[in-house]
Amino acid sequence: PPLQRRGTAGQGETQHRRRAVLGLALAGGAAALQWGSVQGDLLAPTALLAIVAGVVLVAVSLPQLVPSGTLRSVRGLPSVIAVRGLLAGCFFGAEAFVPLMLVTERSLAPAVAGLALTGGAVGWAAGAHLQGRPGLQVRRYALLTAGGLLLSVSVAALVVVLADPVPPLVLLVIWTVAGLGMGLGMASTSVLMLGLSPRGAEGRNSASLQVSQALGSVVGIGAAGAVFAAMHTRAGADAGAFLAIWSGLAVIGLLAAFVGSRARPAAPAPAPSTSLA
């Protein structure tokens, strides 16, 4: 209550309530999308209804919760917000199926398969530490591009572990590199968001960044789940499904690298000349 009394009155309170409703609509739409996408038959009435309702809710609410131009990856802050969601969708969509593949296709114990996720966490921490080094002489937007490229290459490389001659331990190395890309990219989006936000808008843009990440994760995992549900045959014979999932998500990583290059603000237009000559 004391914090509420410190808030703005009138139109400010109305705006806060409106954004809260939009946030609930977005969350509901994302949940409906994820639930509908992992049903065995996507054309079943309930699954189709959930997907359509989810798309409508997301399409209506998302543009009002992120900076204008985010969905078009406009240069500067909108691209920073957009790349956060792309990185999250690529990484978490791929990671969700790493242990499953190791258990069903390579016959590893779940505890051993989980070591790959540990490698991703270690790589993420290393990337976040590296991008924060005071002496690092690299443009921040270039780190977004580098992070997206590392992630894309790593996700694409996951398919080699499907081959029996390849030791499963190779995946630990691959996913550590993927985590490195995430550490470079995700931490850099936070720094860039604060640097590009007008004074007083840091809180709202920080919320937009989290919305982008959460939605990207849900869509990435949901899309991968839909592919797996559609292509699943039986344990030990799903190499084609994993290949389709990781190939598609690798493209999302490349898109993140491209959008990251647009995080650099456009150069201001030169002032018009006042000369009469």
PDB file of C-alpha atoms in Angstrom:
ATOM      1  CA  PRO A   1       0.000   0.000   0.000  1.00  0.00           C
ATOM      2  CA  PRO A   2       2.712   2.624   0.743  1.00  0.00           C
ATOM      3  CA  LEU A   3       4.266   1.998  -2.648  1.00  0.00           C
ATOM      4  CA  GLN A   4       0.881   2.245  -4.299  1.00  0.00           C
ATOM      5  CA  ARG A   5       0.270   5.632  -2.691  1.00  0.00           C
ATOM      6  CA  ARG A   6       3.543   6.869  -4.151  1.00  0.00           C
ATOM      7  CA  GLY A   7       2.391   5.981  -7.647  1.00  0.00           C
ATOM      8  CA  THR A   8       0.899   8.417 -10.099  1.00  0.00           C
ATOM      9  CA  ALA A   9      -2.833   9.047 -10.026  1.00  0.00           C
ATOM     10  CA  GLY A  10      -5.451   9.264 -12.741  1.00  0.00           C
ATOM     11  CA  GLN A  11      -4.184   8.355 -16.192  1.00  0.00           C
ATOM     12  CA  GLY A  12      -1.023   6.793 -14.734  1.00  0.00           C
ATOM     13  CA  GLU A  13      -2.975   4.255 -12.702  1.00  0.00           C
ATOM     14  CA  THR A  14      -5.182   3.490 -15.685  1.00  0.00           C
ATOM     15  CA  GLN A  15      -2.113   2.873 -17.814  1.00  0.00           C
ATOM     16  CA  HIS A  16      -0.619   0.546 -15.200  1.00  0.00           C
ATOM     17  CA  ARG A  17      -3.823  -1.483 -15.002  1.00  0.00           C
ATOM     18  CA  ARG A  18      -4.008  -1.660 -18.777  1.00  0.00           C
ATOM     19  CA  ARG A  19      -0.466  -2.990 -19.005  1.00  0.00           C
ATOM     20  CA  ALA A  20      -1.234  -5.549 -16.296  1.00  0.00           C
ATOM     21  CA  VAL A  21      -4.215  -6.796 -18.300  1.00  0.00           C
ATOM     22  CA  LEU A  22      -2.088  -6.947 -21.444  1.00  0.00           C
ATOM     23  CA  GLY A  23       0.539  -8.923 -19.553  1.00  0.00           C
ATOM     24  CA  LEU A  24      -2.065 -11.436 -18.414  1.00  0.00           C
ATOM     25  CA  ALA A  25      -3.371 -11.701 -21.980  1.00  0.00           C
ATOM     26  CA  LEU A  26       0.144 -12.337 -23.276  1.00  0.00           C
ATOM     27  CA  ALA A  27       0.800 -14.986 -20.623  1.00  0.00           C
ATOM     28  CA  GLY A  28      -2.506 -16.689 -21.391  1.00  0.00           C
ATOM     29  CA  GLY A  29      -1.826 -16.608 -25.111  1.00  0.00           C
ATOM     30  CA  ALA A  30       1.652 -18.054 -24.680  1.00  0.00           C
ATOM     31  CA  ALA A  31       0.280 -20.841 -22.468  1.00  0.00           C
ATOM     32  CA  ALA A  32      -2.435 -21.654 -25.007  1.00  0.00           C
ATOM     33  CA  LEU A  33       0.123 -21.729 -27.820  1.00  0.00           C
ATOM     34  CA  GLN A  34       2.442 -24.054 -25.930  1.00  0.00           C
ATOM     35  CA  TRP A  35      -0.338 -26.401 -24.852  1.00  0.00           C
ATOM     36  CA  GLY A  36      -1.908 -26.595 -28.289  1.00  0.00           C
ATOM     37  CA  SER A  37       1.403 -27.099 -30.082  1.00  0.00           C
ATOM     38  CA  VAL A  38       2.399 -30.239 -28.174  1.00  0.00           C
ATOM     39  CA  GLN A  39      -0.829 -32.149 -28.746  1.00  0.00           C
ATOM     40  CA  GLY A  40      -0.392 -35.190 -30.951  1.00  0.00           C
ATOM     41  CA  ASP A  41      -2.872 -33.981 -33.565  1.00  0.00           C
ATOM     42  CA  LEU A  42      -2.497 -30.266 -34.263  1.00  0.00           C
ATOM     43  CA  LEU A  43      -5.699 -30.319 -36.328  1.00  0.00           C
ATOM     44  CA  ALA A  44      -7.795 -31.672 -33.467  1.00  0.00           C
ATOM     45  CA  PRO A  45     -10.494 -29.115 -32.536  1.00  0.00           C
ATOM     46  CA  THR A  46      -9.170 -28.439 -29.026  1.00  0.00           C
ATOM     47  CA  ALA A  47      -5.544 -28.086 -30.137  1.00  0.00           C
ATOM     48  CA  LEU A  48      -6.463 -25.904 -33.108  1.00  0.00           C
ATOM     49  CA  LEU A  49      -8.692 -23.691 -30.968  1.00  0.00           C
ATOM     50  CA  ALA A  50      -5.913 -23.241 -28.386  1.00  0.00           C
ATOM     51  CA  ILE A  51      -3.367 -22.333 -31.065  1.00  0.00           C
ATOM     52  CA  VAL A  52      -5.656 -19.822 -32.768  1.00  0.00           C
ATOM     53  CA  ALA A  53      -6.641 -18.231 -29.455  1.00  0.00           C
ATOM     54  CA  GLY A  54      -2.990 -18.071 -28.419  1.00  0.00           C
ATOM     55  CA  VAL A  55      -1.932 -16.409 -31.660  1.00  0.00           C
ATOM     56  CA  VAL A  56      -4.691 -13.807 -31.348  1.00  0.00           C
ATOM     57  CA  LEU A  57      -3.876 -12.977 -27.724  1.00  0.00           C
ATOM     58  CA  VAL A  58      -0.144 -12.682 -28.421  1.00  0.00           C
ATOM     59  CA  ALA A  59      -0.671 -10.633 -31.588  1.00  0.00           C
ATOM     60  CA  VAL A  60      -2.935  -8.161 -29.775  1.00  0.00           C
ATOM     61  CA  SER A  61      -0.961  -7.783 -26.542  1.00  0.00           C
ATOM     62  CA  LEU A  62       2.725  -8.104 -27.475  1.00  0.00           C
ATOM     63  CA  PRO A  63       3.098  -4.945 -29.633  1.00  0.00           C
ATOM     64  CA  GLN A  64       1.775  -2.877 -26.705  1.00  0.00           C
ATOM     65  CA  LEU A  65       4.258  -4.334 -24.209  1.00  0.00           C
ATOM     66  CA  VAL A  66       7.469  -3.768 -26.139  1.00  0.00           C
ATOM     67  CA  PRO A  67       8.987  -0.629 -27.725  1.00  0.00           C
ATOM     68  CA  SER A  68       7.583   0.422 -31.071  1.00  0.00           C
ATOM     69  CA  GLY A  69       9.438  -1.274 -33.916  1.00  0.00           C
ATOM     70  CA  THR A  70      10.511  -4.353 -31.942  1.00  0.00           C
ATOM     71  CA  LEU A  71       8.680  -6.795 -34.198  1.00  0.00           C
ATOM     72  CA  ARG A  72      10.318  -5.163 -37.233  1.00  0.00           C
ATOM     73  CA  SER A  73      13.775  -5.108 -35.613  1.00  0.00           C
ATOM     74  CA  VAL A  74      14.174  -1.371 -36.033  1.00  0.00           C
ATOM     75  CA  ARG A  75      17.724  -0.192 -35.312  1.00  0.00           C
ATOM     76  CA  GLY A  76      18.664   0.532 -31.737  1.00  0.00           C
ATOM     77  CA  LEU A  77      16.589  -0.399 -28.702  1.00  0.00           C
ATOM     78  CA  PRO A  78      13.844  -2.338 -30.594  1.00  0.00           C
ATOM     79  CA  SER A  79      16.452  -4.715 -32.006  1.00  0.00           C
ATOM     80  CA  VAL A  80      17.974  -5.204 -28.560  1.00  0.00           C
ATOM     81  CA  ILE A  81      14.573  -6.274 -27.225  1.00  0.00           C
ATOM     82  CA  ALA A  82      13.952  -8.528 -30.237  1.00  0.00           C
ATOM     83  CA  VAL A  83      17.315 -10.299 -30.094  1.00  0.00           C
ATOM     84  CA  ARG A  84      16.730 -11.252 -26.451  1.00  0.00           C
ATOM     85  CA  GLY A  85      13.675 -13.270 -27.463  1.00  0.00           C
ATOM     86  CA  LEU A  86      15.416 -14.860 -30.450  1.00  0.00           C
ATOM     87  CA  LEU A  87      18.384 -15.984 -28.357  1.00  0.00           C
ATOM     88  CA  ALA A  88      16.113 -17.419 -25.677  1.00  0.00           C
ATOM     89  CA  GLY A  89      13.933 -19.246 -28.187  1.00  0.00           C
ATOM     90  CA  CYS A  90      16.919 -20.804 -29.937  1.00  0.00           C
ATOM     91  CA  PHE A  91      18.779 -21.854 -26.784  1.00  0.00           C
ATOM     92  CA  PHE A  92      15.947 -23.117 -24.610  1.00  0.00           C
ATOM     93  CA  GLY A  93      14.083 -24.723 -27.511  1.00  0.00           C
ATOM     94  CA  ALA A  94      17.184 -26.748 -28.372  1.00  0.00           C
ATOM     95  CA  GLU A  95      18.210 -27.465 -24.787  1.00  0.00           C
ATOM     96  CA  ALA A  96      14.812 -28.914 -23.894  1.00  0.00           C
ATOM     97  CA  PHE A  97      15.504 -31.868 -26.186  1.00  0.00           C
ATOM     98  CA  VAL A  98      19.177 -32.479 -25.427  1.00  0.00           C
ATOM     99  CA  PRO A  99      18.664 -34.852 -22.470  1.00  0.00           C
ATOM    100  CA  LEU A 100      15.809 -36.622 -24.255  1.00  0.00           C
ATOM    101  CA  MET A 101      18.007 -37.338 -27.265  1.00  0.00           C
ATOM    102  CA  LEU A 102      20.882 -38.597 -25.114  1.00  0.00           C
ATOM    103  CA  VAL A 103      18.572 -40.940 -23.198  1.00  0.00           C
ATOM    104  CA  THR A 104      16.476 -42.300 -26.080  1.00  0.00           C
ATOM    105  CA  GLU A 105      18.940 -42.209 -28.988  1.00  0.00           C
ATOM    106  CA  ARG A 106      22.281 -42.776 -27.213  1.00  0.00           C
ATOM    107  CA  SER A 107      21.020 -44.839 -24.252  1.00  0.00           C
ATOM    108  CA  LEU A 108      22.634 -42.693 -21.552  1.00  0.00           C
ATOM    109  CA  ALA A 109      21.362 -42.558 -17.995  1.00  0.00           C
ATOM    110  CA  PRO A 110      19.373 -39.379 -17.221  1.00  0.00           C
ATOM    111  CA  ALA A 111      21.933 -38.233 -14.660  1.00  0.00           C
ATOM    112  CA  VAL A 112      24.720 -38.497 -17.229  1.00  0.00           C
ATOM    113  CA  ALA A 113      22.599 -36.818 -19.923  1.00  0.00           C
ATOM    114  CA  GLY A 114      22.065 -33.887 -17.566  1.00  0.00           C
ATOM    115  CA  LEU A 115      25.784 -33.150 -17.560  1.00  0.00           C
ATOM    116  CA  ALA A 116      25.319 -31.504 -20.970  1.00  0.00           C
ATOM    117  CA  LEU A 117      23.094 -28.897 -19.341  1.00  0.00           C
ATOM    118  CA  THR A 118      25.810 -28.282 -16.756  1.00  0.00           C
ATOM    119  CA  GLY A 119      28.197 -27.501 -19.622  1.00  0.00           C
ATOM    120  CA  GLY A 120      25.752 -24.926 -20.949  1.00  0.00           C
ATOM    121  CA  ALA A 121      25.550 -23.260 -17.536  1.00  0.00           C
ATOM    122  CA  VAL A 122      29.342 -23.128 -17.221  1.00  0.00           C
ATOM    123  CA  GLY A 123      29.687 -21.659 -20.715  1.00  0.00           C
ATOM    124  CA  TRP A 124      26.978 -19.078 -19.984  1.00  0.00           C
ATOM    125  CA  ALA A 125      28.784 -17.940 -16.830  1.00  0.00           C
ATOM    126  CA  ALA A 126      32.071 -17.720 -18.734  1.00  0.00           C
ATOM    127  CA  GLY A 127      30.499 -15.653 -21.525  1.00  0.00           C
ATOM    128  CA  ALA A 128      28.853 -13.277 -19.077  1.00  0.00           C
ATOM    129  CA  HIS A 129      32.160 -12.827 -17.270  1.00  0.00           C
ATOM    130  CA  LEU A 130      34.047 -12.243 -20.520  1.00  0.00           C
ATOM    131  CA  GLN A 131      31.676  -9.572 -21.834  1.00  0.00           C
ATOM    132  CA  GLY A 132      31.999  -7.671 -18.558  1.00  0.00           C
ATOM    133  CA  ARG A 133      35.781  -7.428 -18.578  1.00  0.00           C
ATOM    134  CA  PRO A 134      36.825  -3.753 -18.324  1.00  0.00           C
ATOM    135  CA  GLY A 135      39.557  -4.099 -20.934  1.00  0.00           C
ATOM    136  CA  LEU A 136      37.405  -5.774 -23.591  1.00  0.00           C
ATOM    137  CA  GLN A 137      37.694  -3.629 -26.711  1.00  0.00           C
ATOM    138  CA  VAL A 138      34.656  -4.906 -28.614  1.00  0.00           C
ATOM    139  CA  ARG A 139      31.526  -2.980 -29.520  1.00  0.00           C
ATOM    140  CA  ARG A 140      28.576  -4.199 -27.505  1.00  0.00           C
ATOM    141  CA  TYR A 141      26.377  -4.838 -30.556  1.00  0.00           C
ATOM    142  CA  ALA A 142      29.186  -6.960 -32.017  1.00  0.00           C
ATOM    143  CA  LEU A 143      28.923  -9.217 -28.964  1.00  0.00           C
ATOM    144  CA  LEU A 144      25.259  -9.800 -29.806  1.00  0.00           C
ATOM    145  CA  THR A 145      26.225 -10.909 -33.297  1.00  0.00           C
ATOM    146  CA  ALA A 146      29.031 -13.115 -31.983  1.00  0.00           C
ATOM    147  CA  GLY A 147      26.716 -14.674 -29.409  1.00  0.00           C
ATOM    148  CA  GLY A 148      24.070 -15.433 -32.026  1.00  0.00           C
ATOM    149  CA  LEU A 149      26.623 -17.020 -34.364  1.00  0.00           C
ATOM    150  CA  LEU A 150      28.144 -19.188 -31.623  1.00  0.00           C
ATOM    151  CA  LEU A 151      24.677 -20.320 -30.586  1.00  0.00           C
ATOM    152  CA  SER A 152      23.571 -21.066 -34.146  1.00  0.00           C
ATOM    153  CA  VAL A 153      26.681 -23.100 -34.964  1.00  0.00           C
ATOM    154  CA  SER A 154      26.404 -25.029 -31.685  1.00  0.00           C
ATOM    155  CA  VAL A 155      22.734 -25.897 -32.181  1.00  0.00           C
ATOM    156  CA  ALA A 156      23.422 -27.041 -35.737  1.00  0.00           C
ATOM    157  CA  ALA A 157      26.348 -29.139 -34.476  1.00  0.00           C
ATOM    158  CA  LEU A 158      24.074 -31.053 -32.101  1.00  0.00           C
ATOM    159  CA  VAL A 159      22.987 -33.252 -34.993  1.00  0.00           C
ATOM    160  CA  VAL A 160      26.433 -34.899 -35.228  1.00  0.00           C
ATOM    161  CA  VAL A 161      25.852 -36.518 -31.817  1.00  0.00           C
ATOM    162  CA  LEU A 162      22.987 -38.492 -33.363  1.00  0.00           C
ATOM    163  CA  ALA A 163      25.603 -40.615 -35.165  1.00  0.00           C
ATOM    164  CA  ASP A 164      26.681 -43.675 -33.171  1.00  0.00           C
ATOM    165  CA  PRO A 165      30.414 -43.310 -33.965  1.00  0.00           C
ATOM    166  CA  VAL A 166      30.464 -39.858 -32.311  1.00  0.00           C
ATOM    167  CA  PRO A 167      31.131 -40.059 -28.537  1.00  0.00           C
ATOM    168  CA  PRO A 168      28.254 -38.496 -26.555  1.00  0.00           C
ATOM    169  CA  LEU A 169      30.873 -36.519 -24.611  1.00  0.00           C
ATOM    170  CA  VAL A 170      31.211 -34.300 -27.692  1.00  0.00           C
ATOM    171  CA  LEU A 171      27.814 -32.822 -26.865  1.00  0.00           C
ATOM    172  CA  LEU A 172      29.167 -31.498 -23.579  1.00  0.00           C
ATOM    173  CA  VAL A 173      31.719 -29.440 -25.523  1.00  0.00           C
ATOM    174  CA  ILE A 174      29.139 -28.294 -28.068  1.00  0.00           C
ATOM    175  CA  TRP A 175      26.671 -27.129 -25.450  1.00  0.00           C
ATOM    176  CA  THR A 176      29.348 -25.360 -23.445  1.00  0.00           C
ATOM    177  CA  VAL A 177      30.078 -23.276 -26.552  1.00  0.00           C
ATOM    178  CA  ALA A 178      26.339 -22.601 -26.911  1.00  0.00           C
ATOM    179  CA  GLY A 179      26.294 -21.370 -23.325  1.00  0.00           C
ATOM    180  CA  LEU A 180      29.265 -19.123 -24.087  1.00  0.00           C
ATOM    181  CA  GLY A 181      27.271 -17.498 -26.875  1.00  0.00           C
ATOM    182  CA  MET A 182      24.320 -16.978 -24.547  1.00  0.00           C
ATOM    183  CA  GLY A 183      26.533 -15.423 -21.888  1.00  0.00           C
ATOM    184  CA  LEU A 184      27.941 -12.956 -24.398  1.00  0.00           C
ATOM    185  CA  GLY A 185      24.575 -12.098 -25.892  1.00  0.00           C
ATOM    186  CA  MET A 186      22.106 -12.085 -23.014  1.00  0.00           C
ATOM    187  CA  ALA A 187      24.224  -9.987 -20.652  1.00  0.00           C
ATOM    188  CA  SER A 188      24.967  -7.555 -23.475  1.00  0.00           C
ATOM    189  CA  THR A 189      21.260  -7.027 -24.167  1.00  0.00           C
ATOM    190  CA  SER A 190      20.805  -5.835 -20.585  1.00  0.00           C
ATOM    191  CA  VAL A 191      23.699  -3.380 -20.838  1.00  0.00           C
ATOM    192  CA  LEU A 192      22.548  -2.066 -24.212  1.00  0.00           C
ATOM    193  CA  MET A 193      18.950  -1.707 -23.029  1.00  0.00           C
ATOM    194  CA  LEU A 194      20.027   0.517 -20.151  1.00  0.00           C
ATOM    195  CA  GLY A 195      22.352   2.551 -22.359  1.00  0.00           C
ATOM    196  CA  LEU A 196      19.736   3.143 -25.058  1.00  0.00           C
ATOM    197  CA  SER A 197      16.750   3.832 -22.781  1.00  0.00           C
ATOM    198  CA  PRO A 198      15.636   7.432 -22.279  1.00  0.00           C
ATOM    199  CA  ARG A 199      15.903   8.632 -18.708  1.00  0.00           C
ATOM    200  CA  GLY A 200      12.941   7.357 -16.726  1.00  0.00           C
ATOM    201  CA  ALA A 201      12.104   4.550 -19.178  1.00  0.00           C
ATOM    202  CA  GLU A 202      14.654   2.033 -17.895  1.00  0.00           C
ATOM    203  CA  GLY A 203      12.106   0.120 -15.800  1.00  0.00           C
ATOM    204  CA  ARG A 204       9.571  -0.223 -18.591  1.00  0.00           C
ATOM    205  CA  ASN A 205      12.214  -1.303 -21.115  1.00  0.00           C
ATOM    206  CA  SER A 206      13.651  -3.783 -18.629  1.00  0.00           C
ATOM    207  CA  ALA A 207      10.182  -5.309 -18.353  1.00  0.00           C
ATOM    208  CA  SER A 208       9.990  -5.456 -22.162  1.00  0.00           C
ATOM    209  CA  LEU A 209      13.289  -7.313 -22.197  1.00  0.00           C
ATOM    210  CA  GLN A 210      11.928  -9.917 -19.783  1.00  0.00           C
ATOM    211  CA  VAL A 211       8.702 -10.232 -21.773  1.00  0.00           C
ATOM    212  CA  SER A 212      10.726 -10.885 -24.913  1.00  0.00           C
ATOM    213  CA  GLN A 213      12.848 -13.518 -23.195  1.00  0.00           C
ATOM    214  CA  ALA A 214       9.896 -15.327 -21.630  1.00  0.00           C
ATOM    215  CA  LEU A 215       7.861 -15.343 -24.828  1.00  0.00           C
ATOM    216  CA  GLY A 216      10.868 -16.415 -26.895  1.00  0.00           C
ATOM    217  CA  SER A 217      11.459 -19.350 -24.562  1.00  0.00           C
ATOM    218  CA  VAL A 218       7.834 -20.455 -24.692  1.00  0.00           C
ATOM    219  CA  VAL A 219       7.605 -20.177 -28.479  1.00  0.00           C
ATOM    220  CA  GLY A 220      10.959 -21.913 -29.017  1.00  0.00           C
ATOM    221  CA  ILE A 221      10.099 -24.833 -26.750  1.00  0.00           C
ATOM    222  CA  GLY A 222       6.530 -24.983 -28.038  1.00  0.00           C
ATOM    223  CA  ALA A 223       7.597 -25.020 -31.702  1.00  0.00           C
ATOM    224  CA  ALA A 224      10.188 -27.704 -31.017  1.00  0.00           C
ATOM    225  CA  GLY A 225       7.579 -29.701 -29.108  1.00  0.00           C
ATOM    226  CA  ALA A 226       5.147 -29.422 -32.012  1.00  0.00           C
ATOM    227  CA  VAL A 227       7.767 -30.759 -34.426  1.00  0.00           C
ATOM    228  CA  PHE A 228       8.609 -33.623 -32.099  1.00  0.00           C
ATOM    229  CA  ALA A 229       4.943 -34.491 -31.518  1.00  0.00           C
ATOM    230  CA  ALA A 230       4.344 -34.555 -35.269  1.00  0.00           C
ATOM    231  CA  MET A 231       7.446 -36.604 -36.168  1.00  0.00           C
ATOM    232  CA  HIS A 232       7.774 -38.885 -33.133  1.00  0.00           C
ATOM    233  CA  THR A 233       7.721 -42.603 -33.909  1.00  0.00           C
ATOM    234  CA  ARG A 234       9.331 -44.518 -31.041  1.00  0.00           C
ATOM    235  CA  ALA A 235      12.261 -44.177 -28.672  1.00  0.00           C
ATOM    236  CA  GLY A 236      15.511 -44.806 -30.500  1.00  0.00           C
ATOM    237  CA  ALA A 237      14.077 -43.951 -33.918  1.00  0.00           C
ATOM    238  CA  ASP A 238      13.510 -40.205 -33.635  1.00  0.00           C
ATOM    239  CA  ALA A 239      16.722 -38.983 -35.240  1.00  0.00           C
ATOM    240  CA  GLY A 240      14.709 -37.247 -37.965  1.00  0.00           C
ATOM    241  CA  ALA A 241      12.691 -35.295 -35.400  1.00  0.00           C
ATOM    242  CA  PHE A 242      15.787 -34.096 -33.567  1.00  0.00           C
ATOM    243  CA  LEU A 243      17.420 -33.172 -36.878  1.00  0.00           C
ATOM    244  CA  ALA A 244      14.398 -31.067 -37.869  1.00  0.00           C
ATOM    245  CA  ILE A 245      14.215 -29.357 -34.463  1.00  0.00           C
ATOM    246  CA  TRP A 246      17.870 -28.367 -34.268  1.00  0.00           C
ATOM    247  CA  SER A 247      18.158 -27.374 -37.920  1.00  0.00           C
ATOM    248  CA  GLY A 248      15.195 -25.032 -37.603  1.00  0.00           C
ATOM    249  CA  LEU A 249      16.411 -23.512 -34.359  1.00  0.00           C
ATOM    250  CA  ALA A 250      19.893 -22.976 -35.818  1.00  0.00           C
ATOM    251  CA  VAL A 251      18.249 -20.667 -38.358  1.00  0.00           C
ATOM    252  CA  ILE A 252      16.708 -18.715 -35.462  1.00  0.00           C
ATOM    253  CA  GLY A 253      20.228 -18.331 -34.044  1.00  0.00           C
ATOM    254  CA  LEU A 254      21.408 -16.873 -37.342  1.00  0.00           C
ATOM    255  CA  LEU A 255      18.469 -14.478 -37.282  1.00  0.00           C
ATOM    256  CA  ALA A 256      19.499 -13.434 -33.769  1.00  0.00           C
ATOM    257  CA  ALA A 257      23.007 -12.689 -35.045  1.00  0.00           C
ATOM    258  CA  PHE A 258      21.576 -10.497 -37.830  1.00  0.00           C
ATOM    259  CA  VAL A 259      19.168  -8.648 -35.554  1.00  0.00           C
ATOM    260  CA  GLY A 260      22.009  -8.173 -33.069  1.00  0.00           C
ATOM    261  CA  SER A 261      23.962  -6.293 -35.721  1.00  0.00           C
ATOM    262  CA  ARG A 262      21.054  -3.833 -35.877  1.00  0.00           C
ATOM    263  CA  ALA A 263      21.328  -3.012 -32.180  1.00  0.00           C
ATOM    264  CA  ARG A 264      23.702  -0.245 -33.169  1.00  0.00           C
ATOM    265  CA  PRO A 265      21.606   2.941 -33.307  1.00  0.00           C
ATOM    266  CA  ALA A 266      21.249   4.592 -36.673  1.00  0.00           C
ATOM    267  CA  ALA A 267      23.567   7.541 -37.192  1.00  0.00           C
ATOM    268  CA  PRO A 268      21.740  10.847 -36.726  1.00  0.00           C
ATOM    269  CA  ALA A 269      20.901  12.686 -39.906  1.00  0.00           C
ATOM    270  CA  PRO A 270      23.188  15.644 -40.652  1.00  0.00           C
ATOM    271  CA  ALA A 271      21.778  19.027 -39.791  1.00  0.00           C
ATOM    272  CA  PRO A 272      20.409  20.902 -42.812  1.00  0.00           C
ATOM    273  CA  SER A 273      22.729  23.568 -44.184  1.00  0.00           C
ATOM    274  CA  THR A 274      21.771  27.189 -43.561  1.00  0.00           C
ATOM    275  CA  SER A 275      24.059  28.524 -46.238  1.00  0.00           C
ATOM    276  CA  LEU A 276      22.426  30.586 -48.964  1.00  0.00           C
ATOM    277  CA  ALA A 277      25.253  30.008 -51.405  1.00  0.00           C
TER     278      ALA A 277
END
